[in-house]
Amino acid sequence: MSSQVQRPGLLFVLSGPSGAGKGTVCKALLQREREMKLSVSVTTRAPREGEREGVNYFFRSVEQFKAMIEADELLEWAKVYENYYGTPKTFVAEQLAAGYDVFLEIDIQGALQVKRRFPDGVFLFLIPPSAAELQSRILGRGTETDDSFRLRFGAAREELQMMREYNYVIVNDQVDRAVSRILSIMEAEHCRVKRNLYLLNEW
Amino acid sequence: MSSQVQRPGLLFVLSGPSGAGKGTVCKALLQREREMKLSVSVTTRAPREGEREGVNYFFRSVEQFKAMIEADELLEWAKVYENYYGTPKTFVAEQLAAGYDVFLEIDIQGALQVKRRFPDGVFLFLIPPSAAELQSRILGRGTETDDSFRLRFGAAREELQMMREYNYVIVNDQVDRAVSRILSIMEAEHCRVKRNLYLLNEW
């Protein structure tokens, strides 16, 4: 990616309905754009074999996590079963200040929390190429009953309406094309006038 | 460029201060993105050797041109010495409807006229990498007196302030990098949510 002079980092948030392929796209993206930083979450769950503090997660106690919520130190957080997960502001802020773009892959509810706390982020919505394709992706897993299919498919269609809350929509017809679109968006966002007004001071 | 499904064409307007290198960048861009259409201007000046109607220009009489102004058929126009030049709406509209992106290279005053008449266009502002570089580009032509240099340099600095009226600013540090940025912006703009709301109807 060709970068303009002196550019500060930007936060990109990738989200989308279930079945869109967020995880796959995010992994492929990281391989093509090695200079960006993936956001590291904080969690109260125990580390698994091989997981490293500050790389996979920041591991904290429930008390510490609750203190972070109180101190407004999280861009978003959620409780999943017994464990808390969240996105620490400090990590993101430090990477941005150092000039790195930060990438955050997260579900729709989390993305909307981030948007409220960090409106200057760039919000990307990944969607499957069509209803028919989503249907075959869900069925392809081979684990769905008729009822659970209807539930998942209905939920994905509802989630799709959340598109309006985002800046960009990326159709995931092919992973490499979706990744190219995201890279283009990242470069384009750095060129937006509102992010380059400081150039006027240099003349 | 990887295109999303069913995309309609967009109008991109490239402009910028004198000395930014608009012509060079535009030529290099056309060689890398052959699917886009360059806007064809209408003029009252006589065709030169080898110029073809509808390719280089639409050649019209002064009476015809004035009738186009009256009928609001131009996105912008200007009189340069004895000749009129303008951008016909119909040509642009036809290309967009056929799904082509249209690219228009034009001076700042012209771009601002287009923006009033076609706010859905994407407005790109090309600038030299620095004041020092602009200075050496102007002096490099070797035809400037001290006075004319000061005039041109001062005008370019003033024109730079017009950046705020645009959507994107592209630093022309190297032609191929400026072209890459423009191609990224073109792809990103096609992914903007506001241009893809029709996708919601397909679900």
Short mmCIF file of C-alpha atoms in Angstrom, two decimals:
data_model
loop_
_atom_site.label_atom_id
_atom_site.label_comp_id
_atom_site.label_asym_id
_atom_site.label_seq_id
_atom_site.Cartn_x
_atom_site.Cartn_y
_atom_site.Cartn_z
CA MET A 1 0.00 0.00 0.00
CA SER A 2 1.41 3.38 -0.97
CA SER A 3 1.13 5.75 1.96
CA GLN A 4 0.86 9.50 1.93
CA VAL A 5 3.29 11.59 3.90
CA GLN A 6 3.15 11.56 7.70
CA ARG A 7 -0.13 9.73 7.90
CA PRO A 8 -1.64 8.96 11.30
CA GLY A 9 -3.18 5.51 11.82
CA LEU A 10 -6.87 4.77 11.38
CA LEU A 11 -9.18 2.30 13.09
CA PHE A 12 -11.03 -0.07 10.75
CA VAL A 13 -13.85 -2.18 12.15
CA LEU A 14 -14.94 -5.23 10.16
CA SER A 15 -18.31 -6.66 10.98
CA GLY A 16 -21.30 -8.25 9.29
CA PRO A 17 -24.01 -10.86 9.56
CA SER A 18 -23.34 -14.42 10.53
CA GLY A 19 -22.17 -16.45 7.52
CA ALA A 20 -20.48 -13.51 5.77
CA GLY A 21 -16.99 -14.95 6.21
CA LYS A 22 -15.43 -12.30 8.50
CA GLY A 23 -12.81 -14.63 9.98
CA THR A 24 -11.56 -15.92 6.62
CA VAL A 25 -11.40 -12.46 5.09
CA CYS A 26 -9.61 -11.05 8.12
CA LYS A 27 -6.96 -13.78 8.02
CA ALA A 28 -6.37 -13.28 4.28
CA LEU A 29 -6.18 -9.52 4.79
CA LEU A 30 -3.49 -9.83 7.45
CA GLN A 31 -1.37 -11.84 5.05
CA ARG A 32 -1.55 -9.14 2.38
CA GLU A 33 -1.18 -6.10 4.64
CA ARG A 34 1.40 -6.91 7.25
CA GLU A 35 1.86 -3.37 8.49
CA MET A 36 -1.51 -3.07 10.09
CA LYS A 37 -2.14 -4.18 13.67
CA LEU A 38 -4.94 -6.44 14.73
CA SER A 39 -6.71 -5.18 17.83
CA VAL A 40 -5.95 -7.36 20.88
CA SER A 41 -8.93 -8.05 23.15
CA VAL A 42 -8.98 -8.27 26.90
CA THR A 43 -10.71 -11.30 28.44
CA THR A 44 -11.39 -12.86 31.79
CA ARG A 45 -11.19 -16.41 30.50
CA ALA A 46 -8.11 -18.49 31.28
CA PRO A 47 -5.32 -18.61 28.69
CA ARG A 48 -5.31 -21.74 26.53
CA GLU A 49 -2.23 -23.74 25.60
CA GLY A 50 0.15 -21.51 23.66
CA GLU A 51 -1.82 -18.27 24.04
CA ARG A 52 0.37 -15.30 24.93
CA GLU A 53 -0.44 -12.22 26.96
CA GLY A 54 -0.69 -9.14 24.74
CA VAL A 55 -0.59 -11.23 21.56
CA ASN A 56 -3.73 -13.37 21.60
CA TYR A 57 -5.41 -11.58 24.48
CA PHE A 58 -4.78 -9.43 27.51
CA PHE A 59 -5.74 -11.78 30.35
CA ARG A 60 -7.36 -10.07 33.34
CA SER A 61 -9.37 -11.02 36.40
CA VAL A 62 -13.09 -10.27 36.58
CA GLU A 63 -12.33 -7.53 39.12
CA GLN A 64 -9.77 -5.94 36.83
CA PHE A 65 -12.18 -6.16 33.88
CA LYS A 66 -14.98 -4.52 35.84
CA ALA A 67 -12.60 -1.77 36.87
CA MET A 68 -11.81 -1.18 33.20
CA ILE A 69 -15.53 -0.86 32.43
CA GLU A 70 -15.94 1.61 35.29
CA ALA A 71 -12.97 3.66 34.14
CA ASP A 72 -14.35 3.74 30.56
CA GLU A 73 -11.23 2.02 29.28
CA LEU A 74 -13.03 -0.25 26.78
CA LEU A 75 -14.23 0.63 23.28
CA GLU A 76 -16.80 -2.18 23.62
CA TRP A 77 -17.36 -5.21 25.81
CA ALA A 78 -19.68 -8.17 26.21
CA LYS A 79 -20.24 -11.04 28.58
CA VAL A 80 -20.36 -14.42 26.84
CA TYR A 81 -21.53 -17.13 29.24
CA GLU A 82 -19.24 -16.69 32.26
CA ASN A 83 -16.48 -14.72 30.54
CA TYR A 84 -16.03 -11.08 29.68
CA TYR A 85 -14.46 -9.91 26.43
CA GLY A 86 -13.64 -6.35 25.43
CA THR A 87 -11.53 -4.03 23.31
CA PRO A 88 -9.11 -1.89 25.32
CA LYS A 89 -8.92 1.74 24.26
CA THR A 90 -5.28 2.15 25.26
CA PHE A 91 -3.93 -0.52 22.94
CA VAL A 92 -5.81 0.94 19.97
CA ALA A 93 -4.81 4.51 20.84
CA GLU A 94 -1.13 3.60 21.18
CA GLN A 95 -1.01 1.86 17.80
CA LEU A 96 -2.80 4.73 16.08
CA ALA A 97 -0.44 7.24 17.65
CA ALA A 98 2.52 5.21 16.39
CA GLY A 99 1.08 5.53 12.85
CA TYR A 100 -0.31 2.01 12.50
CA ASP A 101 -3.73 1.22 11.13
CA VAL A 102 -5.66 -0.95 13.56
CA PHE A 103 -8.08 -3.60 12.40
CA LEU A 104 -10.86 -4.94 14.58
CA GLU A 105 -13.06 -7.89 13.60
CA ILE A 106 -16.18 -7.98 15.70
CA ASP A 107 -19.89 -8.81 15.72
CA ILE A 108 -22.51 -6.20 14.89
CA GLN A 109 -23.44 -5.28 18.46
CA GLY A 110 -19.77 -4.75 19.32
CA ALA A 111 -19.19 -2.65 16.21
CA LEU A 112 -22.08 -0.36 17.12
CA GLN A 113 -20.63 0.12 20.61
CA VAL A 114 -17.28 1.04 19.06
CA LYS A 115 -18.98 3.48 16.71
CA ARG A 116 -20.54 5.35 19.64
CA ARG A 117 -17.21 5.63 21.45
CA PHE A 118 -14.96 6.11 18.43
CA PRO A 119 -16.97 7.73 15.62
CA ASP A 120 -13.79 8.52 13.69
CA GLY A 121 -13.34 4.79 12.99
CA VAL A 122 -14.14 3.36 9.57
CA PHE A 123 -16.94 0.81 9.71
CA LEU A 124 -16.98 -2.01 7.18
CA PHE A 125 -19.90 -4.37 6.69
CA LEU A 126 -19.11 -7.71 5.05
CA ILE A 127 -22.01 -9.53 3.42
CA PRO A 128 -22.45 -12.79 1.52
CA PRO A 129 -22.98 -12.27 -2.23
CA SER A 130 -26.64 -13.32 -2.17
CA ALA A 131 -29.43 -14.86 -0.11
CA ALA A 132 -29.01 -18.07 -2.10
CA GLU A 133 -25.29 -18.20 -1.31
CA LEU A 134 -25.87 -17.57 2.40
CA GLN A 135 -28.47 -20.35 2.37
CA SER A 136 -26.02 -22.80 0.86
CA ARG A 137 -23.26 -21.72 3.29
CA ILE A 138 -25.52 -22.37 6.28
CA LEU A 139 -26.78 -25.67 4.86
CA GLY A 140 -23.25 -26.62 3.79
CA ARG A 141 -22.26 -27.05 7.39
CA GLY A 142 -24.66 -30.00 7.37
CA THR A 143 -25.59 -29.53 11.01
CA GLU A 144 -28.81 -27.59 10.66
CA THR A 145 -32.34 -28.78 11.28
CA ASP A 146 -35.14 -27.02 9.38
CA ASP A 147 -35.92 -24.92 12.44
CA SER A 148 -32.37 -23.91 13.21
CA PHE A 149 -31.82 -23.07 9.54
CA ARG A 150 -34.86 -20.79 9.48
CA LEU A 151 -33.66 -19.14 12.68
CA ARG A 152 -30.12 -18.52 11.44
CA PHE A 153 -31.26 -17.41 7.99
CA GLY A 154 -33.88 -15.09 9.44
CA ALA A 155 -31.35 -13.60 11.86
CA ALA A 156 -28.84 -12.98 9.07
CA ARG A 157 -31.50 -11.20 7.00
CA GLU A 158 -32.36 -8.99 9.93
CA GLU A 159 -28.72 -8.28 10.66
CA LEU A 160 -28.29 -7.23 7.04
CA GLN A 161 -30.47 -4.19 7.71
CA MET A 162 -27.74 -2.91 10.04
CA MET A 163 -25.76 -2.07 6.89
CA ARG A 164 -27.09 1.49 7.13
CA GLU A 165 -25.03 2.06 10.29
CA TYR A 166 -21.77 1.41 8.43
CA ASN A 167 -19.58 3.40 6.04
CA TYR A 168 -18.82 0.67 3.53
CA VAL A 169 -20.35 -2.60 2.42
CA ILE A 170 -18.13 -5.33 1.02
CA VAL A 171 -19.67 -8.15 -0.94
CA ASN A 172 -17.73 -11.31 -0.13
CA ASP A 173 -18.13 -13.04 -3.48
CA GLN A 174 -14.49 -14.19 -3.45
CA VAL A 175 -12.12 -13.82 -0.52
CA ASP A 176 -9.27 -12.23 -2.53
CA ARG A 177 -11.65 -9.72 -4.12
CA ALA A 178 -13.15 -8.83 -0.74
CA VAL A 179 -9.61 -8.32 0.60
CA SER A 180 -8.72 -6.08 -2.38
CA ARG A 181 -11.78 -3.96 -1.71
CA ILE A 182 -10.85 -3.59 1.96
CA LEU A 183 -7.28 -2.59 1.06
CA SER A 184 -8.64 0.00 -1.39
CA ILE A 185 -10.94 1.38 1.29
CA MET A 186 -8.03 1.62 3.73
CA GLU A 187 -5.96 3.56 1.21
CA ALA A 188 -8.87 5.77 0.15
CA GLU A 189 -9.74 6.68 3.76
CA HIS A 190 -6.21 7.96 4.26
CA CYS A 191 -6.80 10.31 1.31
CA ARG A 192 -10.03 11.82 2.64
CA VAL A 193 -9.73 15.59 2.88
CA LYS A 194 -10.87 15.67 6.51
CA ARG A 195 -7.90 13.49 7.43
CA ASN A 196 -5.40 15.65 5.53
CA LEU A 197 -6.24 19.19 6.56
CA TYR A 198 -2.92 19.37 8.38
CA LEU A 199 -1.29 19.53 4.94
CA LEU A 200 -2.57 23.09 4.64
CA ASN A 201 -0.31 24.14 7.49
CA GLU A 202 2.76 22.96 5.63
CA TRP A 203 2.33 25.44 2.81
CA MET B 1 -10.43 -3.44 -10.56
CA SER B 2 -12.78 -5.94 -8.95
CA SER B 3 -16.33 -4.71 -9.26
CA GLN B 4 -19.26 -5.44 -7.00
CA VAL B 5 -22.46 -6.81 -8.45
CA GLN B 6 -24.60 -4.61 -10.69
CA ARG B 7 -22.76 -1.42 -9.93
CA PRO B 8 -23.87 1.83 -11.51
CA GLY B 9 -21.18 4.20 -12.81
CA LEU B 10 -19.79 7.10 -10.81
CA LEU B 11 -18.46 10.50 -11.84
CA PHE B 12 -14.93 11.29 -10.65
CA VAL B 13 -13.64 14.84 -11.00
CA LEU B 14 -9.89 15.39 -10.82
CA SER B 15 -8.73 18.89 -10.14
CA GLY B 16 -6.04 20.75 -8.25
CA PRO B 17 -3.72 23.73 -8.23
CA SER B 18 -1.53 24.60 -11.17
CA GLY B 19 1.68 22.54 -11.13
CA ALA B 20 0.10 19.48 -9.44
CA GLY B 21 0.49 17.29 -12.53
CA LYS B 22 -3.19 16.63 -13.37
CA GLY B 23 -2.57 15.92 -17.05
CA THR B 24 0.24 13.43 -16.46
CA VAL B 25 -1.67 11.58 -13.75
CA CYS B 26 -4.82 11.45 -15.84
CA LYS B 27 -2.96 9.97 -18.82
CA ALA B 28 -1.28 7.31 -16.62
CA LEU B 29 -4.62 6.51 -14.98
CA LEU B 30 -6.30 5.88 -18.34
CA GLN B 31 -3.61 3.37 -19.21
CA ARG B 32 -4.20 1.39 -16.02
CA GLU B 33 -8.00 1.57 -15.93
CA ARG B 34 -9.25 1.12 -19.47
CA GLU B 35 -12.88 0.56 -18.56
CA MET B 36 -13.54 4.06 -17.41
CA LYS B 37 -14.63 6.79 -19.81
CA LEU B 38 -13.02 10.18 -20.07
CA SER B 39 -15.57 12.98 -20.23
CA VAL B 40 -15.67 14.61 -23.69
CA SER B 41 -15.98 18.40 -23.70
CA VAL B 42 -17.96 20.55 -26.06
CA THR B 43 -16.16 23.52 -27.63
CA THR B 44 -16.74 26.31 -30.10
CA ARG B 45 -13.18 26.32 -31.36
CA ALA B 46 -12.39 24.82 -34.75
CA PRO B 47 -11.19 21.19 -34.87
CA ARG B 48 -7.43 20.78 -35.26
CA GLU B 49 -5.73 18.31 -37.58
CA GLY B 50 -6.76 14.79 -36.58
CA GLU B 51 -9.31 15.78 -33.92
CA ARG B 52 -12.53 13.78 -34.14
CA GLU B 53 -16.07 14.76 -33.22
CA GLY B 54 -17.21 12.96 -30.07
CA VAL B 55 -13.71 11.67 -29.32
CA ASN B 56 -11.56 14.73 -28.68
CA TYR B 57 -14.44 17.22 -28.46
CA PHE B 58 -17.98 17.83 -29.52
CA PHE B 59 -17.58 20.74 -31.94
CA ARG B 60 -20.44 23.23 -31.89
CA SER B 61 -21.16 26.77 -33.09
CA VAL B 62 -21.32 29.64 -30.61
CA GLU B 63 -25.10 29.75 -31.12
CA GLN B 64 -25.42 26.05 -30.37
CA PHE B 65 -23.19 26.41 -27.30
CA LYS B 66 -25.24 29.32 -25.96
CA ALA B 67 -28.41 27.30 -26.49
CA MET B 68 -26.87 24.49 -24.40
CA ILE B 69 -26.15 26.97 -21.59
CA GLU B 70 -29.72 28.27 -21.76
CA ALA B 71 -31.14 24.74 -21.67
CA ASP B 72 -28.96 23.86 -18.66
CA GLU B 73 -27.27 21.09 -20.64
CA LEU B 74 -23.76 21.73 -19.28
CA LEU B 75 -22.27 20.56 -15.98
CA GLU B 76 -19.84 23.49 -16.23
CA TRP B 77 -18.59 25.89 -18.85
CA ALA B 78 -16.07 28.69 -19.33
CA LYS B 79 -15.07 31.18 -21.99
CA VAL B 80 -11.33 31.16 -22.68
CA TYR B 81 -10.38 34.07 -24.92
CA GLU B 82 -12.80 33.80 -27.85
CA ASN B 83 -13.78 30.17 -27.36
CA TYR B 84 -16.28 28.42 -25.16
CA TYR B 85 -15.59 25.08 -23.47
CA GLY B 86 -17.99 22.99 -21.42
CA THR B 87 -18.94 19.55 -20.12
CA PRO B 88 -22.16 18.19 -21.60
CA LYS B 89 -24.49 16.56 -19.08
CA THR B 90 -25.94 14.10 -21.59
CA PHE B 91 -22.64 12.40 -22.42
CA VAL B 92 -21.82 11.91 -18.73
CA ALA B 93 -25.34 10.71 -17.89
CA GLU B 94 -25.34 8.18 -20.74
CA GLN B 95 -22.01 6.66 -19.71
CA LEU B 96 -23.05 6.43 -16.05
CA ALA B 97 -26.34 4.79 -17.01
CA ALA B 98 -24.41 2.23 -19.07
CA GLY B 99 -22.43 1.36 -15.91
CA TYR B 100 -19.20 3.17 -16.80
CA ASP B 101 -17.26 5.34 -14.42
CA VAL B 102 -16.65 8.75 -15.95
CA PHE B 103 -13.49 10.72 -15.28
CA LEU B 104 -13.28 14.46 -15.71
CA GLU B 105 -10.02 16.42 -15.45
CA ILE B 106 -10.71 20.08 -14.95
CA ASP B 107 -9.53 23.28 -13.25
CA ILE B 108 -10.75 24.26 -9.80
CA GLN B 109 -13.40 26.73 -10.92
CA GLY B 110 -14.86 24.13 -13.28
CA ALA B 111 -14.84 21.45 -10.59
CA LEU B 112 -16.77 23.69 -8.22
CA GLN B 113 -19.39 24.32 -10.92
CA VAL B 114 -19.72 20.55 -11.44
CA LYS B 115 -20.07 20.02 -7.71
CA ARG B 116 -23.04 22.40 -7.56
CA ARG B 117 -24.79 20.66 -10.45
CA PHE B 118 -23.75 17.08 -9.65
CA PRO B 119 -23.14 16.75 -5.90
CA ASP B 120 -23.12 12.96 -6.16
CA GLY B 121 -19.80 13.14 -8.03
CA VAL B 122 -16.54 12.28 -6.26
CA PHE B 123 -14.18 15.23 -6.11
CA LEU B 124 -10.44 14.59 -6.08
CA PHE B 125 -7.83 17.24 -5.38
CA LEU B 126 -4.33 16.56 -6.66
CA ILE B 127 -1.49 18.46 -4.98
CA PRO B 128 2.29 18.58 -5.33
CA PRO B 129 4.13 16.83 -2.48
CA SER B 130 5.46 20.07 -0.96
CA ALA B 131 5.88 23.79 -1.44
CA ALA B 132 9.54 23.19 -2.27
CA GLU B 133 8.64 20.67 -4.97
CA LEU B 134 6.08 22.99 -6.51
CA GLN B 135 8.67 25.76 -6.53
CA SER B 136 11.15 23.59 -8.39
CA ARG B 137 8.46 22.43 -10.85
CA ILE B 138 7.56 26.01 -11.70
CA LEU B 139 11.20 27.08 -11.96
CA GLY B 140 12.05 23.90 -13.89
CA ARG B 141 10.10 25.18 -16.85
CA GLY B 142 12.81 27.84 -17.09
CA THR B 143 10.45 30.44 -18.50
CA GLU B 144 9.62 32.35 -15.34
CA THR B 145 10.75 35.82 -14.34
CA ASP B 146 10.89 36.59 -10.61
CA ASP B 147 7.56 38.36 -10.82
CA SER B 148 5.77 35.68 -12.78
CA PHE B 149 7.16 33.02 -10.42
CA ARG B 150 5.84 34.87 -7.39
CA LEU B 151 2.48 35.22 -9.10
CA ARG B 152 2.19 31.55 -10.03
CA PHE B 153 3.48 30.32 -6.69
CA GLY B 154 1.17 32.61 -4.75
CA ALA B 155 -1.80 31.55 -6.88
CA ALA B 156 -1.03 27.87 -6.30
CA ARG B 157 -0.86 28.41 -2.55
CA GLU B 158 -4.22 30.15 -2.59
CA GLU B 159 -5.72 27.44 -4.77
CA LEU B 160 -4.53 24.87 -2.24
CA GLN B 161 -7.04 26.23 0.26
CA MET B 162 -9.81 24.98 -2.02
CA MET B 163 -8.94 21.48 -0.83
CA ARG B 164 -11.73 21.76 1.73
CA GLU B 165 -14.34 21.70 -1.06
CA TYR B 166 -13.22 18.25 -2.19
CA ASN B 167 -13.74 14.68 -0.94
CA TYR B 168 -10.20 13.39 -1.35
CA VAL B 169 -6.72 14.84 -1.57
CA ILE B 170 -4.04 12.98 -3.49
CA VAL B 171 -0.42 13.84 -2.94
CA ASN B 172 1.36 13.53 -6.28
CA ASP B 173 4.76 12.45 -4.96
CA GLN B 174 5.12 9.83 -7.72
CA VAL B 175 2.78 9.45 -10.67
CA ASP B 176 2.25 5.68 -10.24
CA ARG B 177 1.50 6.08 -6.54
CA ALA B 178 -0.94 8.90 -7.22
CA VAL B 179 -2.64 6.68 -9.82
CA SER B 180 -2.85 3.78 -7.32
CA ARG B 181 -4.48 6.07 -4.79
CA ILE B 182 -7.04 7.23 -7.35
CA LEU B 183 -7.84 3.63 -8.33
CA SER B 184 -8.30 2.74 -4.65
CA ILE B 185 -10.62 5.69 -4.18
CA MET B 186 -12.66 4.63 -7.22
CA GLU B 187 -13.05 1.12 -5.84
CA ALA B 188 -13.78 2.33 -2.31
CA GLU B 189 -16.46 4.76 -3.49
CA HIS B 190 -18.30 1.89 -5.15
CA CYS B 191 -18.38 0.16 -1.75
CA ARG B 192 -19.90 3.09 0.14
CA VAL B 193 -23.09 2.05 1.89
CA LYS B 194 -25.10 4.92 0.41
CA ARG B 195 -24.33 3.58 -3.08
CA ASN B 196 -25.32 0.00 -2.19
CA LEU B 197 -28.63 0.37 -0.39
CA TYR B 198 -30.31 -1.36 -3.33
CA LEU B 199 -28.67 -4.58 -2.10
CA LEU B 200 -31.16 -4.59 0.78
CA ASN B 201 -34.00 -5.12 -1.70
CA GLU B 202 -32.41 -8.28 -2.99
CA TRP B 203 -32.70 -10.09 0.30
#
